[in-house]
CSV table of C-alpha atoms in Angstrom, one decimal:
chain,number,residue,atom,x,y,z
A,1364,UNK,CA,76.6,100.2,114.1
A,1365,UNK,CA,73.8,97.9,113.8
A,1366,UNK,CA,69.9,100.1,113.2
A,1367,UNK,CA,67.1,99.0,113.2
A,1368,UNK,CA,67.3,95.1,114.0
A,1369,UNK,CA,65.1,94.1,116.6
A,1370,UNK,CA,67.3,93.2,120.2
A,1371,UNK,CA,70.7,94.9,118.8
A,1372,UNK,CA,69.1,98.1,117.9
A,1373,UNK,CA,71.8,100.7,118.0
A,1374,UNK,CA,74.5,98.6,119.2
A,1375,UNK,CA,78.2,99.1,117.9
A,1376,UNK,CA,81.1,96.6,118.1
A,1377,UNK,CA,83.9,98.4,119.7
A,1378,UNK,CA,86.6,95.8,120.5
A,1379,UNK,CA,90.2,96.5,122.4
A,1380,UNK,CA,93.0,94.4,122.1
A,1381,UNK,CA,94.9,93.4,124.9
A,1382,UNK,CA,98.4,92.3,123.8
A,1383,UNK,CA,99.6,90.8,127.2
A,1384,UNK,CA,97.5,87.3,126.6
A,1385,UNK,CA,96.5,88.2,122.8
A,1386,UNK,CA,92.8,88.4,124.1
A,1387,UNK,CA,90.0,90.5,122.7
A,1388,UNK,CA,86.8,91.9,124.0
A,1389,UNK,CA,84.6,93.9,124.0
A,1390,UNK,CA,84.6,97.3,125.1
A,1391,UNK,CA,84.1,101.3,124.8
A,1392,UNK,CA,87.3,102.4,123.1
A,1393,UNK,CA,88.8,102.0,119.6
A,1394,UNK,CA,91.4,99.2,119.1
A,1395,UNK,CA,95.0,99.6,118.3
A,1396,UNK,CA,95.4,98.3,115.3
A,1397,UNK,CA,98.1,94.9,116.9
A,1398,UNK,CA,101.5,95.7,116.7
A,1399,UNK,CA,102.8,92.4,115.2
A,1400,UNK,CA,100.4,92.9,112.5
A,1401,UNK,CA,101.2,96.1,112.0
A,1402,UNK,CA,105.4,95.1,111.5
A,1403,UNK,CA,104.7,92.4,109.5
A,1404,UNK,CA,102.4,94.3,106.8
A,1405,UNK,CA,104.7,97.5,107.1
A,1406,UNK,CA,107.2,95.3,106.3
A,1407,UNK,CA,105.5,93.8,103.1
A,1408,UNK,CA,104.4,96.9,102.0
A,1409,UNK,CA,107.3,99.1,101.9
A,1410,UNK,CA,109.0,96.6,99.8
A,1411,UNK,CA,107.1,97.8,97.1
A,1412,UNK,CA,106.7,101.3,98.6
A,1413,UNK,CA,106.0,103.8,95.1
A,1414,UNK,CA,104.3,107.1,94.9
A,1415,UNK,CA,100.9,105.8,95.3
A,1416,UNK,CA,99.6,109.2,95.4
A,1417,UNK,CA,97.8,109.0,91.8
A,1418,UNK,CA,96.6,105.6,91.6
A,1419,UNK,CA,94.8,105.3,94.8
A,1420,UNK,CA,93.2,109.1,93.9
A,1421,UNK,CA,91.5,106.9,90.4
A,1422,UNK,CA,90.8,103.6,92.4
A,1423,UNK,CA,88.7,105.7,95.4
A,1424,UNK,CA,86.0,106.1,92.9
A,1425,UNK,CA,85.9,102.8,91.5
A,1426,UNK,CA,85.6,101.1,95.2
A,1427,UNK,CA,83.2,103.5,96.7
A,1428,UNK,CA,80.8,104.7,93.9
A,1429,UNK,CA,80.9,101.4,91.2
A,1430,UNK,CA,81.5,98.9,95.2
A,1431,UNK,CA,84.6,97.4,92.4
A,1432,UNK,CA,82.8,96.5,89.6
A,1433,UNK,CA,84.1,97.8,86.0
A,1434,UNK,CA,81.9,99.9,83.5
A,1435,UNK,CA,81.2,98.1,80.5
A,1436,UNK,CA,84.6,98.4,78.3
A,1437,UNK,CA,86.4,99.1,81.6
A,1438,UNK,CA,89.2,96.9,83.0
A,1439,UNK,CA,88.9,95.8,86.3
A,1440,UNK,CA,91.4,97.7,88.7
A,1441,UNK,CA,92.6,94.4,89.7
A,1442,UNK,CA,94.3,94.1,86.5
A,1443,UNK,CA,95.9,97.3,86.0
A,1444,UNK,CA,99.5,96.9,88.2
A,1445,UNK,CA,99.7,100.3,89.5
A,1446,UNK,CA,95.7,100.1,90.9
A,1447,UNK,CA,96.3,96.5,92.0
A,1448,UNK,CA,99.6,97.7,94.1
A,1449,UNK,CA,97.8,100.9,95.6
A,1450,UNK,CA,95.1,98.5,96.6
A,1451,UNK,CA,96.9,96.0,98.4
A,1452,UNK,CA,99.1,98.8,99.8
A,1453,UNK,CA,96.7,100.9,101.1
A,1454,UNK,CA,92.9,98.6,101.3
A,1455,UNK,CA,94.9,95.5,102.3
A,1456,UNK,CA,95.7,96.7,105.9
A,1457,UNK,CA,92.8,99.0,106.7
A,1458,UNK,CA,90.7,96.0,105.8
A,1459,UNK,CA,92.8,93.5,107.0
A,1460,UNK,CA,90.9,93.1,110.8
A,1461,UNK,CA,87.4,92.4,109.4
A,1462,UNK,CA,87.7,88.7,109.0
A,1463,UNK,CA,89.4,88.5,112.7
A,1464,UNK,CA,86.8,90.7,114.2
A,1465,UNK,CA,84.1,88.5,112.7
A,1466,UNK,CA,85.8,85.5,114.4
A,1467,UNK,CA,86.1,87.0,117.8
A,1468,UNK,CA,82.2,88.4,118.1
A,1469,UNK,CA,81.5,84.8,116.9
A,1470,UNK,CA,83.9,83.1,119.7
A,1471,UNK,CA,82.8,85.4,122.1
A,1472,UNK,CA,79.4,84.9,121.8
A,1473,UNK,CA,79.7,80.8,121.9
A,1474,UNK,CA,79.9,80.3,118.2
A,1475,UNK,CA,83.3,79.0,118.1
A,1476,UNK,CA,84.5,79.1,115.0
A,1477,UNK,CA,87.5,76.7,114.8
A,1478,UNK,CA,85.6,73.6,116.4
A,1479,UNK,CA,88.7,71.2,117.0
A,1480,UNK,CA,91.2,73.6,116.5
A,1481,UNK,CA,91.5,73.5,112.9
A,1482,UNK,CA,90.5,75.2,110.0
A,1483,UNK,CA,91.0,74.7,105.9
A,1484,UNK,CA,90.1,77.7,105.1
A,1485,UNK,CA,89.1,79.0,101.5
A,1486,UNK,CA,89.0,82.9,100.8
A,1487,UNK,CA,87.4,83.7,97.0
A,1488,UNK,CA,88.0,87.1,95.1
A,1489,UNK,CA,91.0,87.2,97.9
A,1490,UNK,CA,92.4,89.6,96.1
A,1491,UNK,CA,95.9,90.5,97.2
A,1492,UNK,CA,95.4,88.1,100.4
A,1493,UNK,CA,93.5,91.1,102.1
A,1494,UNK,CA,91.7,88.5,104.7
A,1495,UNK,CA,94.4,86.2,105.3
A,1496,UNK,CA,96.0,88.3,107.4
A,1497,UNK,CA,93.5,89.0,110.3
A,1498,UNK,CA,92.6,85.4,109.9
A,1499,UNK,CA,96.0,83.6,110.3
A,1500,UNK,CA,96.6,86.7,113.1
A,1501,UNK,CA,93.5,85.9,114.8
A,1502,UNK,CA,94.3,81.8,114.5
A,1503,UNK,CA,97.9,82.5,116.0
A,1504,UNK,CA,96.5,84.1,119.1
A,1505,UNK,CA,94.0,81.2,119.6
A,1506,UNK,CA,96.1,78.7,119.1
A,1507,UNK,CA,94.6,77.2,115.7
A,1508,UNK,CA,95.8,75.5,113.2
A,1509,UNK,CA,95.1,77.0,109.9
A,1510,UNK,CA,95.6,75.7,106.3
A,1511,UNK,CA,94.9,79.2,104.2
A,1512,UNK,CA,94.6,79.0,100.5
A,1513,UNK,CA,93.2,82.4,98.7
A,1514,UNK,CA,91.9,82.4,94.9
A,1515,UNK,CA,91.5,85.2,92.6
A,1516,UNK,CA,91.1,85.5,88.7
A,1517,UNK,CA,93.7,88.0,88.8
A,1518,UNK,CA,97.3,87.0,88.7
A,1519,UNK,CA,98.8,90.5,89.2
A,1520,UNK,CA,96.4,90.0,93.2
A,1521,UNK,CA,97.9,86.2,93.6
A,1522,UNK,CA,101.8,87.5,92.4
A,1523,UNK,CA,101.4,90.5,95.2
A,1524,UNK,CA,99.8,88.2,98.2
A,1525,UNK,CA,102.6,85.6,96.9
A,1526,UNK,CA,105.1,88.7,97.7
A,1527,UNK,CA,103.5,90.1,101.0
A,1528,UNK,CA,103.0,86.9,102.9
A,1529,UNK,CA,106.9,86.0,102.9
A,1530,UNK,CA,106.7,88.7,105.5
A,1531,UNK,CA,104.6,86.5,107.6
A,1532,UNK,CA,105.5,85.4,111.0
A,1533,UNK,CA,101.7,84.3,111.4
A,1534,UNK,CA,102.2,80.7,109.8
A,1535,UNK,CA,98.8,79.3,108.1
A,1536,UNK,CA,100.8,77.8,105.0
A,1537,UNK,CA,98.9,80.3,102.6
A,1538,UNK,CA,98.3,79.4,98.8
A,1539,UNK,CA,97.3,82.0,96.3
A,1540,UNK,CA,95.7,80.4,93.1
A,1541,UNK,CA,95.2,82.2,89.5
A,1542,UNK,CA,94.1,79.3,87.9
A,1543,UNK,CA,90.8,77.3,87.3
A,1544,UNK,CA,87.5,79.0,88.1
A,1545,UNK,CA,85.7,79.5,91.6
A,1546,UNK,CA,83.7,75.7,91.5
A,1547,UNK,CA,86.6,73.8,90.6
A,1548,UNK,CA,88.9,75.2,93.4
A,1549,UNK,CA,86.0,74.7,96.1
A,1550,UNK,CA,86.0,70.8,95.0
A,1551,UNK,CA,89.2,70.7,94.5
A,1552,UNK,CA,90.5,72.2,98.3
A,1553,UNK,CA,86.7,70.9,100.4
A,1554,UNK,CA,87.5,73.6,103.1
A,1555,UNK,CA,86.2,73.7,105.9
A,1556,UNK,CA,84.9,77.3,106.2
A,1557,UNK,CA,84.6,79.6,102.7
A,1558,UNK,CA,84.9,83.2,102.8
A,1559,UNK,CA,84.4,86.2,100.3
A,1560,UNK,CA,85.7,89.1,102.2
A,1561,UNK,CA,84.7,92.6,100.2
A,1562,UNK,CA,84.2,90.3,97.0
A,1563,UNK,CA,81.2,88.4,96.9
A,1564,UNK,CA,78.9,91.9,94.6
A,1565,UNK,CA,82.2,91.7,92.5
A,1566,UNK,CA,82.6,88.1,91.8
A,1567,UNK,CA,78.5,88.4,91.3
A,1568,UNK,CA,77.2,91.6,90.6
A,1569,UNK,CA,73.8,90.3,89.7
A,1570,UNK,CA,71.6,89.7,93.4
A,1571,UNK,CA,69.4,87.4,91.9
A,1572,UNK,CA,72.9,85.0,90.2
A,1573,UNK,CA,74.5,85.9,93.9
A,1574,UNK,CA,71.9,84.2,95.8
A,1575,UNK,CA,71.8,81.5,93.1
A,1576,UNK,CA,75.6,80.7,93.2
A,1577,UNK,CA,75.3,81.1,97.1
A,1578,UNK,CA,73.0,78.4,97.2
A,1579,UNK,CA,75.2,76.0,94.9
A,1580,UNK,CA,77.8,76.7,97.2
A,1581,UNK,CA,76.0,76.1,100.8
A,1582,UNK,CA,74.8,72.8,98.6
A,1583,UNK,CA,78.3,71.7,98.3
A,1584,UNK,CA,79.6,72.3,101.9
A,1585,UNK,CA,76.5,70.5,103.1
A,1586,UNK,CA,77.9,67.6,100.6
A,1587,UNK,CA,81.6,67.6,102.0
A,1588,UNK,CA,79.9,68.0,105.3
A,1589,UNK,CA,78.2,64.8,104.7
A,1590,UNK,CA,81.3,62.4,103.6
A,1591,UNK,CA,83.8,63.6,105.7
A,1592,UNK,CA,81.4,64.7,109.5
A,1593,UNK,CA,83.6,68.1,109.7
A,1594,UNK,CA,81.7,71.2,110.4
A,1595,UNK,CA,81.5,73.9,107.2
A,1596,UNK,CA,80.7,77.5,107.3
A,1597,UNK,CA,80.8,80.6,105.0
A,1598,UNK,CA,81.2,84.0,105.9
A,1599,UNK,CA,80.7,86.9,104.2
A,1600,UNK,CA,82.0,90.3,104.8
A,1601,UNK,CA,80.8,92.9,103.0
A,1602,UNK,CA,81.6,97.1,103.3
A,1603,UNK,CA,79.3,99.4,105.8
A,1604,UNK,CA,77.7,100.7,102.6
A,1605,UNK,CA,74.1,101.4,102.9
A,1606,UNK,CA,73.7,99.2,99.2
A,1607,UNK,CA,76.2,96.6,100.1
A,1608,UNK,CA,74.7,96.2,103.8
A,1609,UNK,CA,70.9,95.8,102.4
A,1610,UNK,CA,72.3,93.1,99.8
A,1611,UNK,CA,73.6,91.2,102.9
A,1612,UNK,CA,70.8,91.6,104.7
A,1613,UNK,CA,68.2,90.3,102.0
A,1614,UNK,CA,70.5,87.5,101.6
A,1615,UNK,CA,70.6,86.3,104.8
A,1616,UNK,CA,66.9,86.8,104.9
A,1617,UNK,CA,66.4,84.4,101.5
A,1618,UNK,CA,68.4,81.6,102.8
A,1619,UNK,CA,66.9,81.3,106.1
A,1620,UNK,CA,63.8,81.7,104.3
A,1621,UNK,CA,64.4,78.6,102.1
A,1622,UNK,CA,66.1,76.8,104.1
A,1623,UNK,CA,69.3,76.1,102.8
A,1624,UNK,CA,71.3,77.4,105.6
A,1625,UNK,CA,71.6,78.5,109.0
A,1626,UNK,CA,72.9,82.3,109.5
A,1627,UNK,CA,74.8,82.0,112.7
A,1628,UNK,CA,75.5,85.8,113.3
A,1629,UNK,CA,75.2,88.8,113.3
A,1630,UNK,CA,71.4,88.3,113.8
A,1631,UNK,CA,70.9,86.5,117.3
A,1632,UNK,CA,67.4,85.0,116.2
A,1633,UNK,CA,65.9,84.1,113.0
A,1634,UNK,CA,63.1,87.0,112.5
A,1635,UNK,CA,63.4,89.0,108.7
A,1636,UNK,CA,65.6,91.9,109.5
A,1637,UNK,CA,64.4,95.0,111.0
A,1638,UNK,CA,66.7,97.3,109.0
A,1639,UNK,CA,64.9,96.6,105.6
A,1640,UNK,CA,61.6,98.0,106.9
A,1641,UNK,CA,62.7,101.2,106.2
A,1642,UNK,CA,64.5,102.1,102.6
A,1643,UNK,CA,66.6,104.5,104.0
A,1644,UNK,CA,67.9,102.2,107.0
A,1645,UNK,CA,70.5,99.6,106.7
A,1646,UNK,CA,72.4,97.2,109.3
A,1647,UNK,CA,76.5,97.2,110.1
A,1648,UNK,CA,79.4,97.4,112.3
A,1649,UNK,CA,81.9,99.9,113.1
A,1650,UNK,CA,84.9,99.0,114.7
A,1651,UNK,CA,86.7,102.6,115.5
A,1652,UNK,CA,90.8,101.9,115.1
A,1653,UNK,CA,93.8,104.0,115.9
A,1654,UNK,CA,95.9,102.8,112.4
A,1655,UNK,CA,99.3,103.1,111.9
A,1656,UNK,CA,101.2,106.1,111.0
A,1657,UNK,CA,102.6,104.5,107.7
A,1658,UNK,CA,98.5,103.6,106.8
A,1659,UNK,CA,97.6,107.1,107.6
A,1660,UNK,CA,100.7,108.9,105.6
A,1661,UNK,CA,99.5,106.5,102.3
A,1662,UNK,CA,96.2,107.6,102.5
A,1663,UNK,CA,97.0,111.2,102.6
A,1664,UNK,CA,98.5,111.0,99.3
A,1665,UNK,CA,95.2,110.7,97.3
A,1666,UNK,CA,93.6,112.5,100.8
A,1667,UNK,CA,91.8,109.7,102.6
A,1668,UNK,CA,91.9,109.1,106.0
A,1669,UNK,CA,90.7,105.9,108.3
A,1670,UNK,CA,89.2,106.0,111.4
A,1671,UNK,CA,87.2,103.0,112.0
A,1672,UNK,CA,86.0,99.7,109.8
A,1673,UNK,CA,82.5,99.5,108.8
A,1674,UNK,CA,81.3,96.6,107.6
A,1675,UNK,CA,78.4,94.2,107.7
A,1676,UNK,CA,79.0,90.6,107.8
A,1677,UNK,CA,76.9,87.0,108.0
A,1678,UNK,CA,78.3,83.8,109.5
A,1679,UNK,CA,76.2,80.8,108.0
């Protein structure tokens, strides 16, 4: 749901997937979460079904309350093996659409966002390949061709995406890399669009460092832009959370206010946003989905349930 942004107040992204010619738009009822999707990840993740009853029950607290970040001391869940397999067993598919369902509201509103047909795609803090799913799904269906490689500083994430995308039938050649830090891969691969899907206030928890890092990388897409003519863009997906979703929101507002990029969506014009007027208010999407079983029975181990994905996002 998107408040208080002037011209979308109120509105909500409700998309519906039509299997017969793997279209999607938009409409009044909650997706079904697609079925080929849905065999390929149940497939993945019962290989390493466990009781993940416990683990997801201490990682809730650690994703909602500290948004992923570790306590001083504290190791990060995404090196402790039995919080990095509930993760990816359980957070991997719920969040698994919001990359795709970026793409689609950008497609559908004329922002296409495979110009040419082809994408070199980069994901950083991938995590256990959480957005390379919904991307390669959603490149499948429009007939793209996509070159997916996903980094994370945690080998236990890369071993696990490794594991889960032999159970793809979506192509996209995915790499998972462990190694080297987040500037060197970026030179090193020169995709053509960057994401940090539900990573970017982990990787830099610090707002004023994010914005600065941000900036060094919309400086070195505008420099492969220049030597090589292709199109770059970033997007950035965050969770529906009230902080999370005013972080997004003053960043987007700081780099069309200095000028070093262009924010292509949500926002349909280039006015501050409307939804940091008011403390209390705050700008995202939900996306109400009808998940599978399997997802469901998981999450009633440590007593969550999914109904819908919230989340705010930014093309640029």
């Amino acid at each position: 749901m998107d408040r208080g942004r002037p011209g979308r107040k109120g509105r909500a992204i409700l998309l519906f997937f039509s299997f017969g010619d793997g279209l999607m738009f938009f409409a009044r009822d909650p997706i079904s979460f697609p079925e080929d999707l849905n065999k390929a990840l149940h497939a993945a993740i019962h290989s390493k079904r466990k009781n993940l009853g416990s683990p997801l029950r201490t990682l809730w607290p650690k994703l909602a309350k500290q948004r992923g970040q570790s306590h001083e001391g504290e190791k990060h869940y995404s090196f402790l093996p039995e919080e990095a397999d509930a993760y990816a067993s359980y957070y991997l598919p719920v969040n698994s659409l919001k990359a795709a369902l970026s793409m689609e509201e950008s497609f559908l509103l004329g922002h296409d966002p495979a110009p040419g047909g082809k994408m070199d795609w980069l994901d950083l803090g991938t995590g256990p390949g959480t957005a390379y799913w919904g991307i390669a799904w959603w490149s499948q269906r429009h007939g793209t061709d996509l070159r997916f490689t996903g980094w994370d500083q945690s080998p236990i994430f890369t071993r696990i995406a490794k594991d889960f995308a032999r159970y793809s039938p979506f192509g996209g050649a995915p790499n998972f890399l462990s190694d080297g830090d987040l500037f060197s891969v970026l030179k090193r691969q020169k995709p053509t669009h960057l994401s940090f899907v539900n990573s970017v206030s982990e990787i830099f928890p610090d707002e004023e460092d994010r914005f600065q890092q941000i900036e060094k990388i919309l400086a070195q897409l505008r420099e492969f832009e220049k030597k090589d003519s292709r199109p770059r863009y970033l997007l950035v997906v965050e969770p529906g959370s009230k902080e999370s979703s005013r972080e997004l929101a003053r960043l987007k507002d700081r780099i069309q206010e200095e000028k070093i990029g262009s924010v292509l969506l949500p926002c349909l014009d280039q006015r501050r946003c409307g939804a940091l007027r008011d403390p209390k208010d705050w700008c995202h999407e939900e996306v109400a989905c009808e998940f599978p079983d399997w997802v469901n029975q998981l999450g009633m181990e440590a007593g969550l349930r999914k109904e819908s994905m919230l989340f705010s996002y930014a093309w640029i």
